[in-house]
PDB file of C-alpha atoms in Angstrom:
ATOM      1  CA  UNK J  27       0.000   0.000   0.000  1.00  0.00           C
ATOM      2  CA  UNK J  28       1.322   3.504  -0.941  1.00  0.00           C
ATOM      3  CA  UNK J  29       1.911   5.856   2.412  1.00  0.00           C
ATOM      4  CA  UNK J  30      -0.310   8.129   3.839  1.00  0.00           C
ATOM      5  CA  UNK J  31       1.465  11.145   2.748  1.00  0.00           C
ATOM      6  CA  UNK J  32       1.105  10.242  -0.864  1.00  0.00           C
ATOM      7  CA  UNK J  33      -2.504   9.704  -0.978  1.00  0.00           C
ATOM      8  CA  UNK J  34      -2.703  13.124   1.113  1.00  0.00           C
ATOM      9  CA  UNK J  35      -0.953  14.722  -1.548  1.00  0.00           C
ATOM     10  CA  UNK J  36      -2.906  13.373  -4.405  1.00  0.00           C
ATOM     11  CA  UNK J  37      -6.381  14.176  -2.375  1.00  0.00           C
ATOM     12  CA  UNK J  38      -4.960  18.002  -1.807  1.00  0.00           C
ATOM     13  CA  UNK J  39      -4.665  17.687  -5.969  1.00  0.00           C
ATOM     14  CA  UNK J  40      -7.881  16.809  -6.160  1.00  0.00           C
ATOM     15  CA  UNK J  41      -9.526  19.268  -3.769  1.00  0.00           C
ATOM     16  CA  UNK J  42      -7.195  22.219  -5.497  1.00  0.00           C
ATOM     17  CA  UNK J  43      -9.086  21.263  -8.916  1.00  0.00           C
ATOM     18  CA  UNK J  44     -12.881  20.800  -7.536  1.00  0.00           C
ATOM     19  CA  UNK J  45     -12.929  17.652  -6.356  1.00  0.00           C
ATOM     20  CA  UNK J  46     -15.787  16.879  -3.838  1.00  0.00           C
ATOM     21  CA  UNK J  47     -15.511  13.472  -3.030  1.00  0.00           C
ATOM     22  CA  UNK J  48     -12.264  11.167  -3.332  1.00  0.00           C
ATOM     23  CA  UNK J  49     -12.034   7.318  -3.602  1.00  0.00           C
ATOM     24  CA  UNK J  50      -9.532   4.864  -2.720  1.00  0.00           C
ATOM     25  CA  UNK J  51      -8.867   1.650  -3.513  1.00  0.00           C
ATOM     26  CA  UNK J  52      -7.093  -1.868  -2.390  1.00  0.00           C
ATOM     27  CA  UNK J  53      -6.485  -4.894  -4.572  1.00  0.00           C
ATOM     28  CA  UNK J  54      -7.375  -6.898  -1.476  1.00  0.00           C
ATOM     29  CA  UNK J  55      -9.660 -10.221  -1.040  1.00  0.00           C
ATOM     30  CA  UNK J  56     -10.599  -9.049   2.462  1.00  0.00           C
ATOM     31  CA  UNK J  57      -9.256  -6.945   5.457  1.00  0.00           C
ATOM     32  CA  UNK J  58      -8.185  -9.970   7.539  1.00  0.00           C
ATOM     33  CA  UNK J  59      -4.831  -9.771   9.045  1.00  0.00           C
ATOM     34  CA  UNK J  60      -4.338  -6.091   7.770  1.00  0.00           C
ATOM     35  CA  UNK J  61      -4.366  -4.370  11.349  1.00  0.00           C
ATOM     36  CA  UNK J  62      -1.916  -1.808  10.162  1.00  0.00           C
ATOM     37  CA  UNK J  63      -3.400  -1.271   6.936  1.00  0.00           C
ATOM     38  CA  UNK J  64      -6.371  -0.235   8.117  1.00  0.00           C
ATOM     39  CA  UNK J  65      -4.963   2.390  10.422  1.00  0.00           C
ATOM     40  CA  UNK J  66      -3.088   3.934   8.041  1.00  0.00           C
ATOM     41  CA  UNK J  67      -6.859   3.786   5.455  1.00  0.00           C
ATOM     42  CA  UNK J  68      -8.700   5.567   8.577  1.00  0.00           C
ATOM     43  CA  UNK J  69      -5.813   8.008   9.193  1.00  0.00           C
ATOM     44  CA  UNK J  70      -6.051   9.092   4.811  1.00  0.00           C
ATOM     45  CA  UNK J  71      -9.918   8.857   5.512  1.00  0.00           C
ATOM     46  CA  UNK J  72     -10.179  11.549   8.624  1.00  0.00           C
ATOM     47  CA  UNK J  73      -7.161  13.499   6.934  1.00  0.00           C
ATOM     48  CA  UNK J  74      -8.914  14.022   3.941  1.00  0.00           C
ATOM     49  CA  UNK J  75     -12.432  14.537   5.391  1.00  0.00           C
ATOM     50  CA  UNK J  76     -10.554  17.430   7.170  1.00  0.00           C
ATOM     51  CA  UNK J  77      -9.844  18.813   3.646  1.00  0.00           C
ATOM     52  CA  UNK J  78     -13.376  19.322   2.832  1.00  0.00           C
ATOM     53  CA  UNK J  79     -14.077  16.700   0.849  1.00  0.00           C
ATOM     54  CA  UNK J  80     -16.183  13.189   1.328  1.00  0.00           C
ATOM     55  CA  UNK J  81     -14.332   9.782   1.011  1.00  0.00           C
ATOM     56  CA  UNK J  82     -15.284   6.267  -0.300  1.00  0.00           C
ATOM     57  CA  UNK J  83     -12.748   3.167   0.016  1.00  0.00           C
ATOM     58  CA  UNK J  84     -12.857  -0.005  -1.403  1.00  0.00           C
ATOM     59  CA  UNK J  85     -10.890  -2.612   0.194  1.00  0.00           C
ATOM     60  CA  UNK J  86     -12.632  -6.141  -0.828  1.00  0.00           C
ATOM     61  CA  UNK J  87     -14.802  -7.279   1.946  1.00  0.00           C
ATOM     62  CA  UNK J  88     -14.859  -6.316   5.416  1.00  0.00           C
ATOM     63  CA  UNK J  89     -16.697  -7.206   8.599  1.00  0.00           C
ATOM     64  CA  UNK J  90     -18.918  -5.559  10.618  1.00  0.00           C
ATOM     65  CA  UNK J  91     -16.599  -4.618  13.175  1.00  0.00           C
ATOM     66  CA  UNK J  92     -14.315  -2.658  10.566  1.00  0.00           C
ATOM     67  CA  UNK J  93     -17.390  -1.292   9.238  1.00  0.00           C
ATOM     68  CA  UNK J  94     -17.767   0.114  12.454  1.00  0.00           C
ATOM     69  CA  UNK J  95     -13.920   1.867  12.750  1.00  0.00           C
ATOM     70  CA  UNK J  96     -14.509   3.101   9.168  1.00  0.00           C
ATOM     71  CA  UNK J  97     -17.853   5.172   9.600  1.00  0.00           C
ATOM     72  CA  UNK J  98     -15.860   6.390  13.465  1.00  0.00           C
ATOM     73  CA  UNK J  99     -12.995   7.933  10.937  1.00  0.00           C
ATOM     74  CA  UNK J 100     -15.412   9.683   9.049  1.00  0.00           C
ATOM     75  CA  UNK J 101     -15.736   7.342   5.783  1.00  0.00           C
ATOM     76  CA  UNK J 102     -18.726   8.413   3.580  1.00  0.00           C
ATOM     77  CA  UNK J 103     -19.147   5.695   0.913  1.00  0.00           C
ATOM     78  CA  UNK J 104     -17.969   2.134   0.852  1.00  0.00           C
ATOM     79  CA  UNK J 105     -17.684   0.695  -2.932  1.00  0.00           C
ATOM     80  CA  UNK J 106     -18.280  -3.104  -3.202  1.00  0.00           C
ATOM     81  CA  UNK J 107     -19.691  -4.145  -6.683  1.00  0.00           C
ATOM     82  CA  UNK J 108     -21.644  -7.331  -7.140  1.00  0.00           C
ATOM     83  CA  UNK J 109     -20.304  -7.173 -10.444  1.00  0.00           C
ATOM     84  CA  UNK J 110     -23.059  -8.912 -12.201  1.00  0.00           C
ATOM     85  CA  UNK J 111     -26.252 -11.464 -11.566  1.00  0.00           C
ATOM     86  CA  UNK J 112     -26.292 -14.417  -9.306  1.00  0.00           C
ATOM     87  CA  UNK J 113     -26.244 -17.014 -11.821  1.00  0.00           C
ATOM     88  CA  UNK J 114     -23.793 -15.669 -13.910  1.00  0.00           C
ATOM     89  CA  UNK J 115     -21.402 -14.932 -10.916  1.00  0.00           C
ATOM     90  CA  UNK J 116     -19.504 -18.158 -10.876  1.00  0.00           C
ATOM     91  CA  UNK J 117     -18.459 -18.305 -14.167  1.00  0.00           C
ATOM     92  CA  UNK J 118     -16.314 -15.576 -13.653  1.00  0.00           C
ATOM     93  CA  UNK J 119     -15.347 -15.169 -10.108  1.00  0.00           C
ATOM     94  CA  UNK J 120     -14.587 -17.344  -7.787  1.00  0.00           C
ATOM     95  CA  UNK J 121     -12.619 -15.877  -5.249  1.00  0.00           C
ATOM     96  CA  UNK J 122     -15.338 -15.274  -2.993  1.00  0.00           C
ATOM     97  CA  UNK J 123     -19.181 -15.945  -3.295  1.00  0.00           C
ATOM     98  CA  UNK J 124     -21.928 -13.946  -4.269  1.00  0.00           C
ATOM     99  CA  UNK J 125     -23.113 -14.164  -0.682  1.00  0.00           C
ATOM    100  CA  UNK J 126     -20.011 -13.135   0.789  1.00  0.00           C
ATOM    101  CA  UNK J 127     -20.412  -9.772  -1.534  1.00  0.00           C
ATOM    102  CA  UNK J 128     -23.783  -9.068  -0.197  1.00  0.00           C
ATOM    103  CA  UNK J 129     -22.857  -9.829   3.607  1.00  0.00           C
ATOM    104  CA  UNK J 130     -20.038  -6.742   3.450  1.00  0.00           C
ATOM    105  CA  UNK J 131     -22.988  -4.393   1.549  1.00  0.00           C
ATOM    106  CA  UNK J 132     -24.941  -5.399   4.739  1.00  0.00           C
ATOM    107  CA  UNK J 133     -22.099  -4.670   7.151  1.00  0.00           C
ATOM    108  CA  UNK J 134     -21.126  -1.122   5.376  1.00  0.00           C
ATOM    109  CA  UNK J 135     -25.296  -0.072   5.446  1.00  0.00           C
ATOM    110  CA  UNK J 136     -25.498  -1.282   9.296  1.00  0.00           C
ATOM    111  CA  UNK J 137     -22.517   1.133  10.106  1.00  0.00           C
ATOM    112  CA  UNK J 138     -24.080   3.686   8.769  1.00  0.00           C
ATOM    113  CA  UNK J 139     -21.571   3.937   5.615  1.00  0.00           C
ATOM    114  CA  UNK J 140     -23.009   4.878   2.505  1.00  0.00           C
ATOM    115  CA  UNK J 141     -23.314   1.819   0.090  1.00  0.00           C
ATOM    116  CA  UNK J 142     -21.970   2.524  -3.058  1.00  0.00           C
ATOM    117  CA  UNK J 143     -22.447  -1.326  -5.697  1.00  0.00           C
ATOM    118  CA  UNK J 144     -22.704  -1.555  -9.281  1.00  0.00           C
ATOM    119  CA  UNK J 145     -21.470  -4.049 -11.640  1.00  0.00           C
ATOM    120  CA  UNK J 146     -19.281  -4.797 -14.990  1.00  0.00           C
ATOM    121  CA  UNK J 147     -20.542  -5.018 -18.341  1.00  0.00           C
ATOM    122  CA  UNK J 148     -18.466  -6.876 -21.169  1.00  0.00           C
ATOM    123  CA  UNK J 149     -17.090 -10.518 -18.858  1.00  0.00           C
ATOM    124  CA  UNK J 150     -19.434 -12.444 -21.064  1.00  0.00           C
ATOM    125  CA  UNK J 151     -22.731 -12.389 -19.607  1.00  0.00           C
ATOM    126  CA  UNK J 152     -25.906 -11.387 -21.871  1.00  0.00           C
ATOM    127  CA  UNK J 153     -28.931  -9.349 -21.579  1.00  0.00           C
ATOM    128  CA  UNK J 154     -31.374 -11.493 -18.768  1.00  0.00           C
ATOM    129  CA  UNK J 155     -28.077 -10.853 -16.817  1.00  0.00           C
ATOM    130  CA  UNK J 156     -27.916  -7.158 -17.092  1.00  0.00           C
ATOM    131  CA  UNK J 157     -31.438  -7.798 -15.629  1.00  0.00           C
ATOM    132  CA  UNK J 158     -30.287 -10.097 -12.832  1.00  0.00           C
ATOM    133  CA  UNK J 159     -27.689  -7.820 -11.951  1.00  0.00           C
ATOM    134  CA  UNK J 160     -29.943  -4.337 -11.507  1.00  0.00           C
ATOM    135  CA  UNK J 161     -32.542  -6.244  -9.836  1.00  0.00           C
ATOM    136  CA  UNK J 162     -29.828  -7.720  -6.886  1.00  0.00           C
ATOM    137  CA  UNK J 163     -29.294  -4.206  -6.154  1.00  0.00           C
ATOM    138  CA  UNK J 164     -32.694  -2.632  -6.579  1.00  0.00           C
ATOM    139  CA  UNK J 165     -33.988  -5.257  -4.052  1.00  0.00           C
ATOM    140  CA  UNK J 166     -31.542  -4.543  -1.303  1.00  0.00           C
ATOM    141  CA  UNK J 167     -33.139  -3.566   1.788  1.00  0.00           C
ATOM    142  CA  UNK J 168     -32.724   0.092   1.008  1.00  0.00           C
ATOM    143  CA  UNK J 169     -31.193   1.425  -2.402  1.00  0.00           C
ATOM    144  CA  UNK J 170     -27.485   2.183  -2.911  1.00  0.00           C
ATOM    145  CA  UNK J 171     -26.479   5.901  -2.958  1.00  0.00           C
ATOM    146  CA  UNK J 172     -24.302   5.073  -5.855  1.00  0.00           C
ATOM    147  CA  UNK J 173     -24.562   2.533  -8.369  1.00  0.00           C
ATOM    148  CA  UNK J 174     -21.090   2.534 -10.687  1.00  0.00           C
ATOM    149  CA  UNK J 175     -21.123   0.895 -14.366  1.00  0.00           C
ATOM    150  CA  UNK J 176     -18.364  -0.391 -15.506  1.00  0.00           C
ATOM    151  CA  UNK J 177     -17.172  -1.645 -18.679  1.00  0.00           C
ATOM    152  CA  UNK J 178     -14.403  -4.816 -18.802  1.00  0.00           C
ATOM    153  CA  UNK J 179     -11.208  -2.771 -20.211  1.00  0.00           C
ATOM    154  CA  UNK J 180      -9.759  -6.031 -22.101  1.00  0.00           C
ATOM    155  CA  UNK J 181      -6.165  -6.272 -20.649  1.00  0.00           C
ATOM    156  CA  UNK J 182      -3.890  -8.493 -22.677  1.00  0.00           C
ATOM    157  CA  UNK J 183      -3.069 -11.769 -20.604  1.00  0.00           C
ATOM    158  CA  UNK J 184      -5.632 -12.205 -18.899  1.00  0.00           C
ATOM    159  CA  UNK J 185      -8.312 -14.396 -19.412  1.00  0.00           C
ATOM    160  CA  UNK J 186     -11.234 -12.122 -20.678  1.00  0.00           C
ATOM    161  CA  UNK J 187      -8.757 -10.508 -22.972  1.00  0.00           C
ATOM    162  CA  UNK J 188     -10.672 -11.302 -26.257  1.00  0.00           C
ATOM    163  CA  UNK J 189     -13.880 -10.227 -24.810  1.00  0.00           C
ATOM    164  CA  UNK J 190     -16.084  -8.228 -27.303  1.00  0.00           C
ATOM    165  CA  UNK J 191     -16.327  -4.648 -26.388  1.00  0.00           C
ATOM    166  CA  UNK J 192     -19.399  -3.860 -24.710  1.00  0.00           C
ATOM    167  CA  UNK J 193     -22.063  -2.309 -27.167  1.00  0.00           C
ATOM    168  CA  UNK J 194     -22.987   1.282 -26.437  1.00  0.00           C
ATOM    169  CA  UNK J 195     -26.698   0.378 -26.160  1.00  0.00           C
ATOM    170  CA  UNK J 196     -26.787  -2.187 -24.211  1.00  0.00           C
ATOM    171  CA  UNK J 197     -24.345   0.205 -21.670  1.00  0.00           C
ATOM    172  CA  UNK J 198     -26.938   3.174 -22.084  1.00  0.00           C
ATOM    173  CA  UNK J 199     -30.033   1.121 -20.990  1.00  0.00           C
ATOM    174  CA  UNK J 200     -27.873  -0.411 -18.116  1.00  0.00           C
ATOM    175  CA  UNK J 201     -27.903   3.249 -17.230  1.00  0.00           C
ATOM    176  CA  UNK J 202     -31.441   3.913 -17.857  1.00  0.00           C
ATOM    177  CA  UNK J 203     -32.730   1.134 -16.111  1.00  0.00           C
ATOM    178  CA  UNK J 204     -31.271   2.199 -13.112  1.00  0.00           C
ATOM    179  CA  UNK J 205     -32.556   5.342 -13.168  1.00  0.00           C
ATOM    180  CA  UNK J 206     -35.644   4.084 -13.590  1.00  0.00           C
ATOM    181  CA  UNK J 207     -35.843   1.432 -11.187  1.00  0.00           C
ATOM    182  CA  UNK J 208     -33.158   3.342  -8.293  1.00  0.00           C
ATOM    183  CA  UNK J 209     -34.712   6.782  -8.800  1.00  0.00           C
ATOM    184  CA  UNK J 210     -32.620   8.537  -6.029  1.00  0.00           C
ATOM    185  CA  UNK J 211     -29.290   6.469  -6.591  1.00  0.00           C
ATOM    186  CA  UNK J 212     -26.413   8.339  -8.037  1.00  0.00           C
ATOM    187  CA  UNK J 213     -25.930   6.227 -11.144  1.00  0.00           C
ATOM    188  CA  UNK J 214     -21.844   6.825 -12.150  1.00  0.00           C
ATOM    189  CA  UNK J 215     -20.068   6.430 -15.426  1.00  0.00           C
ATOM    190  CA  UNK J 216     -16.739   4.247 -14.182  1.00  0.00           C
ATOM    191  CA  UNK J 217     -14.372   1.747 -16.018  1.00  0.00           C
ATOM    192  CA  UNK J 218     -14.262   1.798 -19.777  1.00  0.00           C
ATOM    193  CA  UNK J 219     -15.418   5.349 -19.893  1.00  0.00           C
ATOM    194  CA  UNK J 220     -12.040   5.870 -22.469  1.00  0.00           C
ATOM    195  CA  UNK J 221     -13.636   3.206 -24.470  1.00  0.00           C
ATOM    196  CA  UNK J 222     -16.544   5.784 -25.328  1.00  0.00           C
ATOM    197  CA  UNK J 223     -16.541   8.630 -28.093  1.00  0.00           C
ATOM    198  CA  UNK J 224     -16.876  12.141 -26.585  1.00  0.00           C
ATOM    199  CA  UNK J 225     -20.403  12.428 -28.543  1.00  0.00           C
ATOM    200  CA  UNK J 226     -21.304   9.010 -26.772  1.00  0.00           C
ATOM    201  CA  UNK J 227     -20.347  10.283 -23.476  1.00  0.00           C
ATOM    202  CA  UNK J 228     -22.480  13.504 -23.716  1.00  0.00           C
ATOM    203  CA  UNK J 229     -25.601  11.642 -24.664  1.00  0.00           C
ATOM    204  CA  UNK J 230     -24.841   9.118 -21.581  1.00  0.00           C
ATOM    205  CA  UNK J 231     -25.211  12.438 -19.162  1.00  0.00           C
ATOM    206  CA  UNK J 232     -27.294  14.399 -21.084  1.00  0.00           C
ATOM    207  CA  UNK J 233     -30.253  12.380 -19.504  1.00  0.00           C
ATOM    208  CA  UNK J 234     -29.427   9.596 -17.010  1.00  0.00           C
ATOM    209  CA  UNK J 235     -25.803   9.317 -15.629  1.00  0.00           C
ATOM    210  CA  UNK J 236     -25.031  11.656 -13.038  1.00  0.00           C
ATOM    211  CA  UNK J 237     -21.215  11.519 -12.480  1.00  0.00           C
ATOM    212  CA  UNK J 238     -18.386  10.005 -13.576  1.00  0.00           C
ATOM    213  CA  UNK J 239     -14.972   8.812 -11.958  1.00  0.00           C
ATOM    214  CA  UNK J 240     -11.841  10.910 -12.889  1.00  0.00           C
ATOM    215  CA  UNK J 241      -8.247   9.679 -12.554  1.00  0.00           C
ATOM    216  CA  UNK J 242      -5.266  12.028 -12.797  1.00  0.00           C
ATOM    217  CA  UNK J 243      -2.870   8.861 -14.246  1.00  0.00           C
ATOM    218  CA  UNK J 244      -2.940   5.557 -15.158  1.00  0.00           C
ATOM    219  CA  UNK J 245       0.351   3.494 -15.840  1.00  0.00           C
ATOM    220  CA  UNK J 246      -1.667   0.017 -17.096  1.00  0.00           C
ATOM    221  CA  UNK J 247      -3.875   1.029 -19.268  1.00  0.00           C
ATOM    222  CA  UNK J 248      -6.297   3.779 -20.373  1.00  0.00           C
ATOM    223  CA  UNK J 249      -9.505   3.568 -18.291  1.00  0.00           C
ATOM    224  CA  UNK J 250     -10.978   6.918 -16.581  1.00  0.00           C
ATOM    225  CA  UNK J 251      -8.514   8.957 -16.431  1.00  0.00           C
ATOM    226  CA  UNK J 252      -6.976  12.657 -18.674  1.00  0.00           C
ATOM    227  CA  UNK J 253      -8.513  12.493 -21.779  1.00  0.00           C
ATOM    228  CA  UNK J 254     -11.147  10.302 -21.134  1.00  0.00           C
TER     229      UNK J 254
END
């Protein structure tokens, strides 16, 4: 994990060019065993709510007691995708279950911590999936504030890497639909936003996305960040 001073520095970035809100993120199956890691996440989290500005974190799953010392630092959001429908889960990920996924949603809403879940268009699934997915979140106990769409960025390597790209329709009434049926969720324009023409992009928030995530770099490949 990079050190506390660097993420400071990057948030004070932000904040200096009208940030309002700034998100973090671990590569990380869960928080087990990562006692110091999480003190140095609540130290960034309180620094940077300091700064004026709300904070979300993703750091795979989580229990209810670090729910609990999250929300006490001052976190706003916790990001924790379902990625895509039950049944079509499996087939893709199997590093934890789909279960598992909803149990930390639970833990993050009991705290008090703003749920933010979405999912990925483009790992193979099809339409009825798209429907399976929006219809996990819509039926949570209470709606998400935020609900992210993501498009698989194709990384060479890896096994989705010959993926098709994910048709601009069928992204624009992922975005729709969750307007319609999540009428007070924040529906956000997230990975694979470079994929999409500027004209495409303008017609996504012309009517139904709300907000988009912004990146000041990325060294692997081109996803949300300059440019995009």
């Amino acid at each position: 994990m990079i050190s506390v001073e660097s993420v400071l520095s990057a948030a004070r970035i932000a904040k200096d060019n009208g940030s309002t809100r700034f998100c973090m993120g671990a590569a990380w199956r869960d928080m087990r065993g990562r006692k110091t890691n999480l003190k140095n996440v609540k130290t960034m989290v309180s620094e940077i709510r300091a700064m004026g500005m709300e904070v979300c974190v993703t750091l795979g799953m989580i229990d209810a007691e670090q729910a609990q010392e999250l929300k006490e630092a001052g976190l706003t959001a916790y990001n924790h995708n379902v990625d895509t429908s039950r049944d079509f889960y499996p087939k893709v990920i199997t590093t934890r279950s789909y279960d598992e996924r909803l149990n930390t949603i639970k833990n993050v809403r009991d705290a008090g911590i703003n749920v933010c879940t979405g999912g990925i268009l483009g790992l193979g699934e099809n339409k009825s999936d798209h429907i399976g997915l929006l219809e996990t979140v819509a039926t949570l106990p209470s709606h998400p504030e935020s609900f992210p769409v993501n498009m698989l960025v194709a990384i060479k390597g890896t096994p989705l890497e010959g993926n098709k790209k994910v048709e601009f329709e069928n992204m624009l009434r992922m975005v729709a639909t969750a307007r319609i049926v999540m009428p007070k969720t924040i529906v956000r324009l997230a990975a694979g936003r470079g994929e999409l023409s500027e004209e495409q992009q303008v017609f996504v928030f012309h009517g139904w996305c709300q907000c988009c995530f912004y990146r000041r770099e990325n060294v692997n490949y081109a996803c949300c960040g300059m440019g995009c």
